[in-house]
Structures are given as C-alpha cells and as structure tokens.
Short mmCIF file of C-alpha atoms in Angstrom, two decimals:
data_model
loop_
_atom_site.label_atom_id
_atom_site.label_comp_id
_atom_site.label_asym_id
_atom_site.label_seq_id
_atom_site.Cartn_x
_atom_site.Cartn_y
_atom_site.Cartn_z
CA UNK I 1 118.56 -79.35 -29.93
CA UNK I 2 120.98 -78.90 -27.03
CA UNK I 3 124.64 -79.44 -26.29
CA UNK I 4 126.93 -81.56 -28.48
CA UNK I 5 127.08 -84.51 -26.16
CA UNK I 6 123.11 -84.42 -25.70
CA UNK I 7 122.66 -84.50 -29.43
CA UNK I 8 125.09 -87.19 -29.92
CA UNK I 9 123.15 -90.13 -28.51
CA UNK I 10 125.82 -92.67 -29.44
CA UNK I 11 127.98 -91.90 -26.51
CA UNK I 12 131.47 -90.79 -26.33
CA UNK I 13 132.51 -92.23 -29.57
CA UNK I 14 129.88 -90.24 -31.55
CA UNK I 15 130.42 -87.10 -29.46
CA UNK I 16 134.20 -87.15 -30.18
CA UNK I 17 133.50 -87.59 -33.88
CA UNK I 18 131.21 -84.43 -33.86
CA UNK I 19 134.10 -82.52 -32.11
CA UNK I 20 136.57 -83.55 -34.68
CA UNK I 21 134.11 -82.52 -37.42
CA UNK I 22 134.08 -79.08 -35.69
CA UNK I 23 137.75 -78.91 -35.34
CA UNK I 24 138.20 -79.79 -39.11
CA UNK I 25 139.93 -76.51 -40.59
CA UNK I 26 138.60 -77.86 -44.06
CA UNK I 27 135.05 -77.59 -43.15
CA UNK I 28 134.33 -74.15 -44.21
CA UNK I 29 131.15 -72.72 -42.64
CA UNK I 30 130.45 -70.56 -45.76
CA UNK I 31 130.59 -73.60 -48.01
CA UNK I 32 127.98 -75.31 -45.66
CA UNK I 33 125.61 -72.37 -46.00
CA UNK I 34 126.15 -72.14 -49.87
CA UNK I 35 124.98 -75.78 -49.97
CA UNK I 36 121.84 -74.95 -48.14
CA UNK I 37 121.34 -72.01 -50.53
CA UNK I 38 121.35 -74.35 -53.62
CA UNK I 39 117.78 -75.83 -52.83
CA UNK I 40 116.74 -72.51 -50.98
CA UNK I 41 117.17 -70.76 -54.60
CA UNK I 42 115.27 -73.51 -56.22
CA UNK I 43 112.28 -72.81 -53.75
CA UNK I 44 112.76 -69.05 -54.43
CA UNK I 45 112.47 -69.35 -58.19
CA UNK I 46 108.89 -71.19 -57.63
CA UNK I 47 107.75 -67.79 -56.20
CA UNK I 48 106.66 -64.66 -58.04
CA UNK I 49 108.20 -62.48 -55.11
CA UNK I 50 109.90 -63.29 -52.09
CA UNK I 51 110.82 -61.17 -48.95
CA UNK I 52 114.40 -61.22 -47.75
CA UNK I 53 114.35 -60.34 -43.98
CA UNK I 54 117.56 -59.12 -42.23
CA UNK I 55 118.09 -58.29 -38.66
CA UNK I 56 120.89 -58.57 -35.90
CA UNK I 57 121.01 -60.41 -32.70
CA UNK I 58 123.62 -60.87 -30.23
CA UNK I 59 125.03 -64.37 -28.91
CA UNK I 60 126.03 -63.83 -25.19
CA UNK I 61 128.88 -66.39 -24.30
CA UNK I 62 129.78 -64.32 -21.06
CA UNK I 63 129.52 -67.49 -19.31
CA UNK I 64 132.33 -69.28 -21.08
CA UNK I 65 135.32 -66.80 -20.41
CA UNK I 66 137.74 -69.45 -21.82
CA UNK I 67 136.36 -69.34 -25.37
CA UNK I 68 138.81 -67.65 -27.54
CA UNK I 69 137.95 -65.10 -30.19
CA UNK I 70 134.89 -63.40 -28.76
CA UNK I 71 134.31 -59.78 -28.51
CA UNK I 72 132.49 -57.32 -26.35
CA UNK I 73 128.76 -56.69 -26.53
CA UNK I 74 127.12 -53.70 -25.14
CA UNK I 75 129.80 -53.29 -22.47
CA UNK I 76 133.24 -55.08 -21.86
CA UNK I 77 132.06 -57.62 -19.31
CA UNK I 78 129.61 -59.10 -21.60
CA UNK I 79 131.37 -61.08 -24.45
CA UNK I 80 130.12 -62.76 -27.54
CA UNK I 81 129.27 -62.52 -31.14
CA UNK I 82 126.77 -60.66 -33.23
CA UNK I 83 124.82 -62.62 -35.75
CA UNK I 84 123.02 -60.99 -38.88
CA UNK I 85 121.19 -63.47 -41.25
CA UNK I 86 119.18 -63.22 -44.34
CA UNK I 87 115.75 -65.22 -43.79
CA UNK I 88 114.03 -65.75 -47.07
CA UNK I 89 110.16 -66.15 -46.88
CA UNK I 90 107.41 -66.36 -49.40
CA UNK I 91 104.71 -63.58 -49.55
CA UNK I 92 102.49 -65.87 -47.68
CA UNK I 93 104.96 -66.30 -44.87
CA UNK I 94 106.48 -69.77 -45.49
CA UNK I 95 110.09 -69.79 -44.54
CA UNK I 96 112.23 -70.71 -47.72
CA UNK I 97 115.68 -70.77 -46.35
CA UNK I 98 118.83 -68.76 -45.09
CA UNK I 99 120.98 -67.56 -47.93
CA UNK I 100 123.66 -65.21 -46.02
CA UNK I 101 125.07 -64.52 -42.65
CA UNK I 102 127.34 -62.07 -41.09
CA UNK I 103 128.71 -62.71 -37.82
CA UNK I 104 131.48 -60.65 -36.06
CA UNK I 105 133.21 -60.09 -32.77
CA UNK I 106 133.87 -56.39 -31.83
CA UNK I 107 137.38 -55.36 -30.92
CA UNK I 108 138.15 -53.78 -27.64
CA UNK I 109 137.42 -50.29 -27.12
CA UNK I 110 139.87 -47.88 -28.60
CA UNK I 111 141.10 -50.39 -31.46
CA UNK I 112 140.18 -49.53 -35.06
CA UNK I 113 137.06 -51.80 -36.10
CA UNK I 114 134.85 -52.29 -39.10
CA UNK I 115 131.77 -49.96 -39.49
CA UNK I 116 128.98 -52.32 -38.37
CA UNK I 117 126.53 -50.68 -40.86
CA UNK I 118 128.33 -52.42 -43.60
CA UNK I 119 126.48 -55.39 -42.93
CA UNK I 120 123.31 -53.88 -43.91
CA UNK I 121 124.61 -52.66 -47.29
CA UNK I 122 126.38 -55.87 -48.04
CA UNK I 123 123.30 -57.73 -47.01
CA UNK I 124 121.45 -55.84 -49.64
CA UNK I 125 124.33 -56.52 -52.21
CA UNK I 126 123.91 -60.40 -51.41
CA UNK I 127 120.13 -60.08 -52.18
CA UNK I 128 120.78 -58.34 -55.43
CA UNK I 129 123.26 -60.91 -56.33
CA UNK I 130 120.78 -63.58 -55.61
CA UNK I 131 118.17 -61.68 -57.66
CA UNK I 132 120.29 -62.20 -60.88
CA UNK I 133 119.92 -66.09 -60.44
CA UNK I 134 116.23 -65.84 -60.20
CA UNK I 135 115.23 -63.58 -62.86
CA UNK I 136 111.55 -64.43 -62.94
CA UNK I 137 111.31 -63.78 -59.19
CA UNK I 138 111.17 -60.40 -57.61
CA UNK I 139 113.13 -60.15 -54.26
CA UNK I 140 112.29 -57.54 -51.58
CA UNK I 141 114.96 -56.54 -48.73
CA UNK I 142 113.07 -55.80 -45.88
CA UNK I 143 114.50 -54.27 -42.59
CA UNK I 144 113.67 -52.53 -39.49
CA UNK I 145 114.84 -49.01 -38.53
CA UNK I 146 118.55 -50.14 -37.97
CA UNK I 147 118.67 -50.65 -41.75
CA UNK I 148 117.62 -46.96 -42.56
CA UNK I 149 121.00 -46.07 -44.13
CA UNK I 150 121.68 -43.68 -46.92
CA UNK I 151 124.40 -45.62 -47.94
CA UNK I 152 122.27 -48.47 -48.53
CA UNK I 153 119.54 -46.36 -50.56
CA UNK I 154 122.37 -45.13 -52.67
CA UNK I 155 123.80 -48.65 -53.27
CA UNK I 156 120.38 -49.90 -54.26
CA UNK I 157 120.11 -47.04 -56.81
CA UNK I 158 123.68 -47.76 -58.06
CA UNK I 159 122.65 -51.20 -58.58
CA UNK I 160 119.48 -50.34 -60.63
CA UNK I 161 117.27 -51.80 -57.87
CA UNK I 162 118.05 -55.40 -58.63
CA UNK I 163 115.85 -55.98 -55.68
CA UNK I 164 113.54 -53.70 -54.02
CA UNK I 165 113.95 -52.48 -50.44
CA UNK I 166 111.09 -51.83 -47.58
CA UNK I 167 112.83 -50.25 -44.61
CA UNK I 168 111.16 -48.75 -41.48
CA UNK I 169 112.12 -45.16 -41.27
CA UNK I 170 114.48 -44.17 -38.20
CA UNK I 171 115.91 -40.74 -39.68
CA UNK I 172 113.58 -37.78 -40.78
CA UNK I 173 115.78 -37.05 -43.86
CA UNK I 174 115.77 -33.62 -45.61
CA UNK I 175 114.19 -33.39 -49.13
CA UNK I 176 115.28 -31.78 -52.43
CA UNK I 177 112.79 -29.02 -52.44
CA UNK I 178 112.99 -25.29 -52.23
CA UNK I 179 111.96 -25.19 -48.61
CA UNK I 180 114.32 -28.11 -47.39
CA UNK I 181 111.36 -29.96 -46.18
CA UNK I 182 111.38 -33.23 -44.28
CA UNK I 183 110.32 -36.49 -45.03
CA UNK I 184 107.84 -37.10 -42.33
CA UNK I 185 106.22 -33.74 -42.69
CA UNK I 186 105.82 -34.47 -46.53
CA UNK I 187 103.64 -37.65 -45.84
CA UNK I 188 101.74 -36.33 -43.07
CA UNK I 189 100.48 -33.62 -45.15
CA UNK I 190 98.77 -35.98 -47.52
CA UNK I 191 95.12 -36.95 -47.34
CA UNK I 192 94.04 -40.24 -45.96
CA UNK I 193 94.27 -42.86 -48.82
CA UNK I 194 92.40 -45.49 -46.75
CA UNK I 195 92.70 -47.99 -43.82
CA UNK I 196 94.12 -51.30 -42.91
CA UNK I 197 92.82 -53.73 -40.27
CA UNK I 198 94.58 -56.64 -38.50
CA UNK I 199 94.94 -58.57 -35.32
CA UNK I 200 97.77 -57.74 -33.21
CA UNK I 201 99.19 -60.64 -31.03
CA UNK I 202 99.70 -60.31 -27.50
CA UNK I 203 103.21 -59.26 -26.46
CA UNK I 204 104.80 -58.54 -23.29
CA UNK I 205 102.33 -56.66 -21.08
CA UNK I 206 100.17 -55.90 -24.11
CA UNK I 207 97.07 -57.91 -24.78
CA UNK I 208 96.00 -59.13 -28.27
CA UNK I 209 93.65 -56.66 -29.96
CA UNK I 210 92.55 -55.51 -33.40
CA UNK I 211 94.43 -52.57 -35.04
CA UNK I 212 92.95 -50.15 -37.47
CA UNK I 213 95.68 -47.87 -39.18
CA UNK I 214 95.06 -44.86 -41.47
CA UNK I 215 97.39 -45.03 -44.75
CA UNK I 216 99.11 -41.94 -46.31
CA UNK I 217 101.61 -42.00 -49.26
CA UNK I 218 103.98 -39.58 -50.70
CA UNK I 219 106.57 -39.62 -53.36
CA UNK I 220 109.61 -37.54 -52.38
CA UNK I 221 113.27 -36.98 -53.49
CA UNK I 222 115.85 -37.06 -50.75
CA UNK I 223 118.40 -34.35 -50.45
CA UNK I 224 121.87 -34.40 -52.10
CA UNK I 225 124.76 -31.93 -51.95
CA UNK I 226 124.01 -31.45 -55.80
CA UNK I 227 121.82 -32.73 -58.54
CA UNK I 228 118.94 -34.86 -58.17
CA UNK I 229 118.67 -37.48 -55.26
CA UNK I 230 117.03 -40.82 -54.97
CA UNK I 231 113.49 -41.03 -55.22
CA UNK I 232 111.46 -43.14 -52.50
CA UNK I 233 107.94 -43.74 -51.63
CA UNK I 234 106.95 -43.11 -48.00
CA UNK I 235 104.20 -45.00 -46.41
CA UNK I 236 102.57 -43.83 -43.20
CA UNK I 237 100.49 -46.35 -41.47
CA UNK I 238 99.18 -44.86 -38.16
CA UNK I 239 96.73 -45.96 -35.41
CA UNK I 240 94.63 -42.83 -34.78
CA UNK I 241 92.61 -44.02 -31.90
CA UNK I 242 94.48 -46.71 -29.70
CA UNK I 243 92.52 -48.09 -26.66
CA UNK I 244 93.19 -46.29 -23.50
CA UNK I 245 96.49 -47.15 -21.96
CA UNK I 246 97.85 -48.76 -25.28
CA UNK I 247 100.35 -47.20 -27.36
CA UNK I 248 99.42 -46.48 -30.93
CA UNK I 249 101.01 -48.69 -33.67
CA UNK I 250 102.59 -46.60 -36.33
CA UNK I 251 104.84 -47.44 -38.81
CA UNK I 252 106.61 -45.17 -41.40
CA UNK I 253 108.06 -47.25 -44.32
CA UNK I 254 110.10 -46.42 -47.45
CA UNK I 255 110.55 -48.32 -50.50
CA UNK I 256 112.11 -47.58 -53.86
CA UNK I 257 109.00 -48.64 -55.58
CA UNK I 258 106.63 -46.24 -56.93
CA UNK I 259 103.38 -46.86 -54.81
CA UNK I 260 100.09 -45.12 -55.88
CA UNK I 261 97.05 -47.26 -55.01
CA UNK I 262 95.53 -48.32 -51.57
CA UNK I 263 96.17 -51.97 -52.18
CA UNK I 264 99.81 -51.75 -53.13
CA UNK I 265 100.19 -49.65 -49.82
CA UNK I 266 98.29 -52.44 -47.85
CA UNK I 267 100.53 -55.17 -49.47
CA UNK I 268 103.61 -53.40 -48.31
CA UNK I 269 102.43 -53.13 -44.84
CA UNK I 270 101.57 -56.71 -44.62
CA UNK I 271 105.16 -57.37 -45.90
CA UNK I 272 106.62 -55.41 -43.24
CA UNK I 273 104.40 -57.42 -40.60
CA UNK I 274 106.12 -60.48 -41.77
CA UNK I 275 109.48 -59.24 -40.69
CA UNK I 276 108.34 -60.53 -37.31
CA UNK I 277 109.23 -64.04 -38.61
CA UNK I 278 113.09 -63.32 -38.10
CA UNK I 279 112.41 -62.60 -34.53
CA UNK I 280 110.75 -65.93 -34.18
CA UNK I 281 113.74 -67.47 -36.07
CA UNK I 282 116.11 -65.80 -33.48
CA UNK I 283 113.93 -67.46 -30.69
CA UNK I 284 114.38 -70.84 -32.29
CA UNK I 285 117.87 -70.41 -32.33
CA UNK I 286 118.57 -69.30 -28.90
CA UNK I 287 115.58 -71.39 -27.02
CA UNK I 288 115.23 -74.28 -29.14
CA UNK I 289 118.69 -74.80 -30.66
CA UNK I 290 120.31 -73.25 -27.35
CA UNK I 291 123.31 -71.97 -29.27
CA UNK I 292 124.37 -69.66 -26.41
CA UNK I 293 125.00 -72.84 -24.11
CA UNK I 294 127.50 -74.31 -26.90
CA UNK I 295 130.88 -74.72 -24.92
CA UNK I 296 133.21 -75.13 -27.89
CA UNK I 297 136.28 -73.32 -26.63
CA UNK I 298 137.22 -71.68 -29.87
CA UNK I 299 135.32 -69.30 -32.26
CA UNK I 300 136.24 -71.66 -35.12
CA UNK I 301 134.48 -74.44 -33.59
CA UNK I 302 131.58 -72.17 -32.73
CA UNK I 303 131.54 -70.80 -36.23
CA UNK I 304 130.90 -74.31 -37.82
CA UNK I 305 128.20 -75.07 -35.36
CA UNK I 306 126.53 -72.11 -35.79
CA UNK I 307 125.91 -72.66 -39.35
CA UNK I 308 124.59 -76.06 -38.86
CA UNK I 309 122.18 -74.55 -36.29
CA UNK I 310 120.96 -71.90 -38.55
CA UNK I 311 119.86 -74.76 -41.02
CA UNK I 312 118.13 -76.64 -38.05
CA UNK I 313 116.34 -73.61 -36.81
CA UNK I 314 115.11 -72.85 -40.28
CA UNK I 315 113.63 -76.37 -40.54
CA UNK I 316 111.47 -75.80 -37.46
CA UNK I 317 110.43 -72.41 -38.84
CA UNK I 318 109.59 -73.98 -42.39
CA UNK I 319 107.62 -76.80 -40.48
CA UNK I 320 105.67 -74.43 -38.63
CA UNK I 321 104.81 -71.85 -41.42
CA UNK I 322 104.36 -74.58 -44.24
CA UNK I 323 102.11 -76.39 -41.96
CA UNK I 324 99.98 -73.26 -41.60
CA UNK I 325 99.75 -72.04 -45.17
CA UNK I 326 99.53 -75.66 -46.82
CA UNK I 327 98.21 -78.22 -44.22
CA UNK I 328 96.50 -79.91 -47.18
CA UNK I 329 99.78 -80.80 -48.79
CA UNK I 330 101.22 -84.45 -48.50
CA UNK I 331 103.54 -84.84 -45.34
CA UNK I 332 106.21 -86.36 -47.30
CA UNK I 333 107.26 -82.85 -48.59
CA UNK I 334 108.57 -82.33 -45.18
CA UNK I 335 108.72 -85.56 -43.28
CA UNK I 336 110.68 -88.71 -44.37
CA UNK I 337 108.88 -92.02 -44.53
CA UNK I 338 110.38 -93.23 -41.16
CA UNK I 339 109.36 -90.00 -39.41
CA UNK I 340 105.79 -89.80 -40.20
CA UNK I 341 105.28 -93.58 -39.91
CA UNK I 342 106.77 -93.52 -36.58
CA UNK I 343 104.92 -90.43 -35.42
CA UNK I 344 101.60 -91.91 -36.67
CA UNK I 345 102.13 -95.28 -34.84
CA UNK I 346 103.17 -93.64 -31.71
CA UNK I 347 100.24 -91.29 -31.64
CA UNK I 348 97.36 -93.64 -32.83
CA UNK I 349 98.67 -96.84 -31.49
CA UNK I 350 97.76 -98.28 -35.06
CA UNK I 351 100.05 -99.39 -38.03
CA UNK I 352 100.49 -96.24 -40.52
CA UNK I 353 98.27 -96.03 -43.56
CA UNK I 354 99.26 -96.96 -46.92
CA UNK I 355 98.84 -93.44 -48.13
CA UNK I 356 100.72 -90.78 -46.56
CA UNK I 357 98.63 -88.40 -44.66
CA UNK I 358 98.26 -84.73 -45.07
CA UNK I 359 101.03 -82.39 -43.74
CA UNK I 360 98.71 -80.69 -41.03
CA UNK I 361 97.76 -83.96 -39.38
CA UNK I 362 101.54 -84.97 -38.83
CA UNK I 363 102.45 -81.40 -37.71
CA UNK I 364 99.74 -81.56 -35.21
CA UNK I 365 101.13 -85.05 -33.95
CA UNK I 366 104.69 -83.79 -33.51
CA UNK I 367 103.39 -80.63 -31.88
CA UNK I 368 101.44 -82.88 -29.47
CA UNK I 369 104.68 -84.62 -28.59
CA UNK I 370 106.03 -81.24 -27.57
CA UNK I 371 103.15 -80.35 -25.40
CA UNK I 372 100.52 -78.83 -27.74
CA UNK I 373 97.06 -79.64 -26.68
CA UNK I 374 95.15 -78.87 -29.82
CA UNK I 375 91.86 -78.05 -27.96
CA UNK I 376 89.15 -76.29 -30.22
CA UNK I 377 90.26 -72.58 -29.48
CA UNK I 378 93.89 -73.14 -29.28
CA UNK I 379 96.17 -71.28 -31.96
CA UNK I 380 98.15 -73.38 -34.62
CA UNK I 381 101.13 -74.99 -33.11
CA UNK I 382 104.16 -72.56 -32.15
CA UNK I 383 107.90 -72.98 -32.55
CA UNK I 384 108.51 -74.35 -29.00
CA UNK I 385 106.08 -77.26 -29.32
CA UNK I 386 107.52 -78.12 -32.60
CA UNK I 387 111.12 -77.98 -31.79
CA UNK I 388 110.39 -80.05 -28.50
CA UNK I 389 108.34 -82.42 -30.55
CA UNK I 390 110.93 -82.94 -33.23
CA UNK I 391 113.39 -83.58 -30.67
CA UNK I 392 111.32 -86.39 -29.40
CA UNK I 393 110.50 -87.66 -32.90
CA UNK I 394 114.06 -87.79 -33.62
CA UNK I 395 114.79 -90.06 -30.60
CA UNK I 396 111.46 -92.17 -31.46
CA UNK I 397 112.88 -92.88 -35.01
CA UNK I 398 116.42 -93.77 -33.76
CA UNK I 399 114.69 -96.44 -31.34
CA UNK I 400 112.41 -97.68 -33.96
CA UNK I 401 115.47 -98.05 -36.40
CA UNK I 402 117.46 -99.82 -33.64
CA UNK I 403 114.74 -102.20 -32.88
CA UNK I 404 114.21 -103.26 -36.46
CA UNK I 405 118.13 -103.54 -37.13
CA UNK I 406 118.64 -105.89 -34.28
CA UNK I 407 115.34 -107.53 -35.01
CA UNK I 408 114.07 -107.41 -31.45
CA UNK I 409 110.69 -109.19 -30.55
CA UNK I 410 109.20 -108.07 -27.59
CA UNK I 411 107.23 -111.03 -25.93
CA UNK I 412 103.34 -110.51 -25.50
CA UNK I 413 102.79 -110.25 -21.62
CA UNK I 414 99.57 -111.60 -20.23
CA UNK I 415 97.28 -109.20 -18.55
CA UNK I 416 97.10 -109.82 -14.94
CA UNK I 417 93.55 -109.64 -13.51
CA UNK I 418 93.03 -108.55 -9.84
#
C-alpha cells in the first residue's frame, strides 16, 4: 500500500521484477480488469439487484514532471490523469467489484479532444452489456449531477432500459406539455407523499445529525423537437426545517422506473445515499494505496499499476462493508487460513482455534493492527484502520511463513528477576 520498492519486501531483485512486469507491453491492463470482472459477475448473479456507482476523480502527478503521457487537470500547471471507474455494490452496501474504468489525459488547450461526457454514456452502455450476462439480477446505474446528460437518458431508452438509472438532477429540463413547463416546478407542485429519516454523518465543518426529508413524486415527459420524449420519474427529497446555521439536505433525482409509492421512493433515496461508497473508494486509492505517489516515468507503466491498485482498493472496501453487513459469516470467505491464524495468534497470544472464527472478529483484530481502538461507543472500523491493518498483517504473514520455511526455533529465555 505504498511505493513499488516499499511493497516489494524482497529487496532490489523483487523490485526489479515488479518494474519489469509493469514494463511488459503484453500485460494489457484491460485484460487484468476483465479477469477481476469474472468473479465480480458471479457475485452480481447472487443478488436480485445491484447498484453500479460511477464517478470521476483526478490523479495529480504534478510533482513528477518527467512522467510522459500526462495531461492538464484544471489548469496547465497541474498534470495528471482522470479516472472514472464503475464500482458495483449490493443493495445492502457490500462492495462486489470493479467492472469498468475510463482513464484519460486531456490534450493541451486548443487541440481537438474527445467530449468527456462520453464516459458517462459509455459507462451506462458497459452496465447494460453486463446486465445481459446476469439476466436474473436488475442493475441500476447510479450517478451524481455530472451524469445528468440527455445523451445518457436517450441512450438508455434506445437500449430498452437494459439497466435502470438513478441520477441526481443538475439541469432543470423543459417538459413536453402545452406550457413548456420545467421539471423541478412539476415535482414541487405535487403533494408530499411522506417522509424519510436517516442519520447524516459528520463531514467537514458539519456535525453529525438526523435528517428528515419530505418526499414528492412526479412522472413527466421530457421535451423533444418533435414527437414524444422520454418519460422519467422525478423524486424530490427535501429537508424542510434544517437546524439553524446548517444547509438543508435536498436531492432531486430522476429514474426511468415508474415509481408510485412512498416505499419505492424511500428505496431509491437509500440507493442514492450509497453512492457515497465510491467516494470512500477514491479515498482508499489515494490515501491508502497512495497511487498519486507512484513514480513510474511513463503512462503505460502507470496504467498497469493503476488497475492492480483498483483491485487492491476494492478488497479493502469489500472487507469493510462485508464485515459490517455480515459479521457472522466465516472469516475464510475473505481471509486465507494463514492470514486469520496469524492475526489471531498475534492478537490473542494463543494458538488459533480449530474452527475458523467469524468474520467480524477477524476484521476487528485487523483493524486493531491499524489503530482502531474498539471502545464501547466507537463506530465500526473504517477504511484507514483496515488498510493500515492489512498492510501490517501482510508483513506478519510473510514473517511467519519465512520462519516456518527456515524452521527457525527461538530459544526460551529465562526471566531475570531483580
């Protein structure tokens, strides 16, 4: 979870081998991601519905000006890449895998470049293709305001809504009605269907608090130049009375699905709230895997390293989410025998049990290696404690394996009494 030399504990020979791997032109990063997609698809097929979260983050390599193949970020002096993955999670919020990833470098200003909005439309197309491989599972494409594109809405209709979409509204679009009404006005004119309440975690200068939102629904037809336009359901979730000094929490969402009941609307709001997991995923990539610290000189090397770190970051997120949703499961669904037995022995200072413990117990032990205290009122382990704990556990397992291979026996030392 650091630079290539730090990860390669075998010294220069192992580090050189890793660099040769990243230099190998026959190692296609797309094939690596496809290999990860195979077990991901099997996990998807075990669900009745999954959420396909998409978003974009920038990777800043301005500190490594010698790296070839980078592009400008928000201004010319900042150089790097943009990353746009598809993270698939269950309705309960368990991370199932990464199935697609756009990454690109912008060309200098003035040079013709691809429309970056294509990543959202193509992202939906990849989700629709995956839906055909999991016919018993309903896939839902979830995006923030940047994904509110008419091209995406039209493409979903052209593909027969192979996957549903749930997108936060950015554009107050015109409707196909005699008065050329607007989308937001149409939903605001509807009566309150009910409310939804949830705990909003702390963020920035905002304290944690409970939020209660009113819910309104409207089924509308978007305007076209001629003929009928696509029909969408608009869900407006609005906090009517936020605490003094706090900004109201409001989401206006659109979906192709025909939503009519309060429970259906509440479910979609809960799905949108889980979009936050992709932000946590980006945090693991940047702060845990430290992908912006990679000094690999060429974009080709970087692309091959990035796809490996995409999978590593998913495993940390999967460990965190699965440990929260299914702590009663056997730990061997995630951890190897060597991993959980080493973790147990180091934490308890006793031989591991014959029966594997539950997943929650080993997750807490690993998080403890990463600094999680596990006090009575502490929240469940977060990504930072787990990525630091997994880094230590990896070193512990390597040490134990080496000791066993060398058959090293440490002499018993007598205690010195003073």
